[in-house]
Coordinates of N, CA and C in Angstrom, one line a residue:
X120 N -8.2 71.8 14.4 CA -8.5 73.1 14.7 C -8.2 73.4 16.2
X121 N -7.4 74.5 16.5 CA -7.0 74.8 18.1 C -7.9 76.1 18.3
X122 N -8.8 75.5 19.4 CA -9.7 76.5 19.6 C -9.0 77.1 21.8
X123 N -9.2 78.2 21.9 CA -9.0 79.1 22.8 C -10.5 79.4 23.8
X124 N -10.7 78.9 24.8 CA -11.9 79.6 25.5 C -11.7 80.1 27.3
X125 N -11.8 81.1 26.9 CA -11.7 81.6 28.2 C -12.8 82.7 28.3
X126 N -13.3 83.1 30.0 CA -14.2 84.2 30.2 C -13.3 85.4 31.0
X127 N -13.5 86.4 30.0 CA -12.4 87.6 30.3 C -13.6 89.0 30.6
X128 N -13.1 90.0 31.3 CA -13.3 90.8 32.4 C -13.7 92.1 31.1
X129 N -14.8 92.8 30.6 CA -14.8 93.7 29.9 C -14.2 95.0 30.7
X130 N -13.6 95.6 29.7 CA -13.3 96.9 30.4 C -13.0 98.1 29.6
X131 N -13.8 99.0 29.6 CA -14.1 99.6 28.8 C -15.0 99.7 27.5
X132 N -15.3 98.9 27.4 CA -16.1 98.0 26.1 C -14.8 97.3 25.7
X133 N -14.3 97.0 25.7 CA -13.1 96.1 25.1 C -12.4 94.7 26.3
X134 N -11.7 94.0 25.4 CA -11.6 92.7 26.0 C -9.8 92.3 25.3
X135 N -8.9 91.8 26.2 CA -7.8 91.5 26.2 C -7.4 90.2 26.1
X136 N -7.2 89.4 25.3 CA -7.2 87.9 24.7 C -5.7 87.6 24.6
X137 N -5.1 87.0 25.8 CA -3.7 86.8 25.4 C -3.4 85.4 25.0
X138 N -2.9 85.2 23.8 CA -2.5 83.7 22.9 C -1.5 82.8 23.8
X139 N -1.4 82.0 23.5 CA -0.1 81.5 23.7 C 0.9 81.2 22.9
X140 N 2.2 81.2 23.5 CA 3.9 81.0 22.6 C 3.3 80.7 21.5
X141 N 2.8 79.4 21.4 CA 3.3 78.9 20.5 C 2.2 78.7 19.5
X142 N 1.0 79.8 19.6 CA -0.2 80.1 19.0 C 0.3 80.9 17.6
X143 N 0.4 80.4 16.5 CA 0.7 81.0 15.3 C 0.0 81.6 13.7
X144 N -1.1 81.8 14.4 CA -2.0 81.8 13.2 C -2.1 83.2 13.0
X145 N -2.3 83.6 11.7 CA -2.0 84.9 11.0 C -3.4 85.7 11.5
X146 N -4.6 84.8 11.3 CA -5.7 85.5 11.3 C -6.9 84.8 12.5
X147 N -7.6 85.1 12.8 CA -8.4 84.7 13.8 C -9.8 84.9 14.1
X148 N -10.9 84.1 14.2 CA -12.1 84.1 14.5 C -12.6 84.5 15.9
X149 N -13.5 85.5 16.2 CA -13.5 85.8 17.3 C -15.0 85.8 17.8
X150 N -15.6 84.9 18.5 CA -17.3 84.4 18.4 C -17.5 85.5 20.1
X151 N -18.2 86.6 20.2 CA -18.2 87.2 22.0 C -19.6 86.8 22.1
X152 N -20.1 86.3 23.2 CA -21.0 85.7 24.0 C -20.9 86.0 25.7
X153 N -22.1 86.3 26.0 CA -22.3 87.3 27.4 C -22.1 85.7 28.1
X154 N -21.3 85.9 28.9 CA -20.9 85.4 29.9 C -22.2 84.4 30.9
X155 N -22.3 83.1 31.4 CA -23.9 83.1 31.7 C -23.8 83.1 33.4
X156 N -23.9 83.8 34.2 CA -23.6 83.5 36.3 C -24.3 81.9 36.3
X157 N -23.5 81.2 36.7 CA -24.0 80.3 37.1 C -24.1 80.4 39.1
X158 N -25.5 80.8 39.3 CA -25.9 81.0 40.3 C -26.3 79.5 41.1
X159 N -25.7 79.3 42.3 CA -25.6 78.1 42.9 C -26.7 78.3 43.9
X160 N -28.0 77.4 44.2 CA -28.7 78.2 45.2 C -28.3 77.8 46.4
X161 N -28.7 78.4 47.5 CA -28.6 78.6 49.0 C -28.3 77.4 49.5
X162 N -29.4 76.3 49.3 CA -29.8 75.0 50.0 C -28.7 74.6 49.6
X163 N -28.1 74.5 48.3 CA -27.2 73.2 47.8 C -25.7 74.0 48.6
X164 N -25.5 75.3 48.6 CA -24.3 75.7 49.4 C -24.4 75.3 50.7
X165 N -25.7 75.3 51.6 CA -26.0 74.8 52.9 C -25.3 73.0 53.4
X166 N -26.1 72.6 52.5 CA -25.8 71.3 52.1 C -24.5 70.7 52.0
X167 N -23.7 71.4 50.7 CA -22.1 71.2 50.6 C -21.5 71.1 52.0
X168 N -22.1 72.4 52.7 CA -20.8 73.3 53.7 C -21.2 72.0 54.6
X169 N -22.4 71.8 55.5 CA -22.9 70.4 56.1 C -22.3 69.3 56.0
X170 N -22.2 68.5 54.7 CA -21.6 67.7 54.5 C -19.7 67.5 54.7
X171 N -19.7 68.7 54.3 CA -18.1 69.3 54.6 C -17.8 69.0 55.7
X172 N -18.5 69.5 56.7 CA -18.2 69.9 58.7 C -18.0 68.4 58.8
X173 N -19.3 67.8 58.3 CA -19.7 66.3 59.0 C -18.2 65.2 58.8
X174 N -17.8 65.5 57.6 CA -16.6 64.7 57.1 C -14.9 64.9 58.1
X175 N -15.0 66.4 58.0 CA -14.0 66.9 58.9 C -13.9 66.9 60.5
X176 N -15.0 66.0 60.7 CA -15.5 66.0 62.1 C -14.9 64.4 61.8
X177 N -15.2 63.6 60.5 CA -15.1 61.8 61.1 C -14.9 61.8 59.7
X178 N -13.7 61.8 59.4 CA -13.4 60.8 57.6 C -14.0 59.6 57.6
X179 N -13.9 58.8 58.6 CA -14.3 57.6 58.4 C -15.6 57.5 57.7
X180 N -16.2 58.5 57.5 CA -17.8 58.4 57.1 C -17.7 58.5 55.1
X181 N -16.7 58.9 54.8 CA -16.8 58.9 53.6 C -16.4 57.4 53.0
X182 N -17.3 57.3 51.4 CA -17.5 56.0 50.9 C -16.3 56.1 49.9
X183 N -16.0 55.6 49.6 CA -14.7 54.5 48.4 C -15.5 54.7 47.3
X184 N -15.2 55.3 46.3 CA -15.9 56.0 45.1 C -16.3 54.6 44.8
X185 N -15.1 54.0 44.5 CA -15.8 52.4 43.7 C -16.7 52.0 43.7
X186 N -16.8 51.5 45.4 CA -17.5 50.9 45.6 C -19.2 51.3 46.0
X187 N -19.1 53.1 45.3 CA -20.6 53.6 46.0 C -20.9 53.4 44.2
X188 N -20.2 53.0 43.4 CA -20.8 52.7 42.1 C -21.2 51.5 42.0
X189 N -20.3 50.7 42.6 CA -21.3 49.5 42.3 C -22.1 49.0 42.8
X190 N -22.8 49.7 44.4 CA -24.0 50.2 45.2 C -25.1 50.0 44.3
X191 N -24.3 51.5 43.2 CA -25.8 52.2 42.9 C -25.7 51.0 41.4
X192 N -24.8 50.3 40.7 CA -25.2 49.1 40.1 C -25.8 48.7 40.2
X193 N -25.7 47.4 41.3 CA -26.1 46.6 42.0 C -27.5 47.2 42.2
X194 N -28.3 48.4 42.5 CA -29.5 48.7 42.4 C -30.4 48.7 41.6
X195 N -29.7 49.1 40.3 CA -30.5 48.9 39.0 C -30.5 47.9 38.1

């Protein structure tokens, strides 16, 4: 089954769903569901941007994905 998901812009009360090429199906299921804001709060935007500055100020401070996994391993 080729399923399609995208969040599209109402207008009008109506919604414009464009397929692709090589999308060929005669007939179609169409499930609409309100859209959910995923609202990000303040602190964690504060945080991000912080963390951001700090990095761009000294790469050297960031960890090697690897090895902050087998950190947090190694702890449990």
């Amino acid at each position: 089954m080729e399923a399609i998901r995208e969040i599209v812009k109402v207008k009008n009360r109506q919604v414009i769903i464009n397929l692709p090429d090589d999308f060929d199906a005669e007939e179609v299921e169409v499930i609409v569901l309100k859209a959910i804001e995923n609202e990000i709060p303040q602190w964690h935007i504060n945080e991000v941007r912080e963390r951001t500055s700090e990095y761009l100020k000294n790469p050297d401070i960031a960890l090697d994905f690897d090895e902050a996994i087998k950190d947090i391993e190694n702890e449990l």
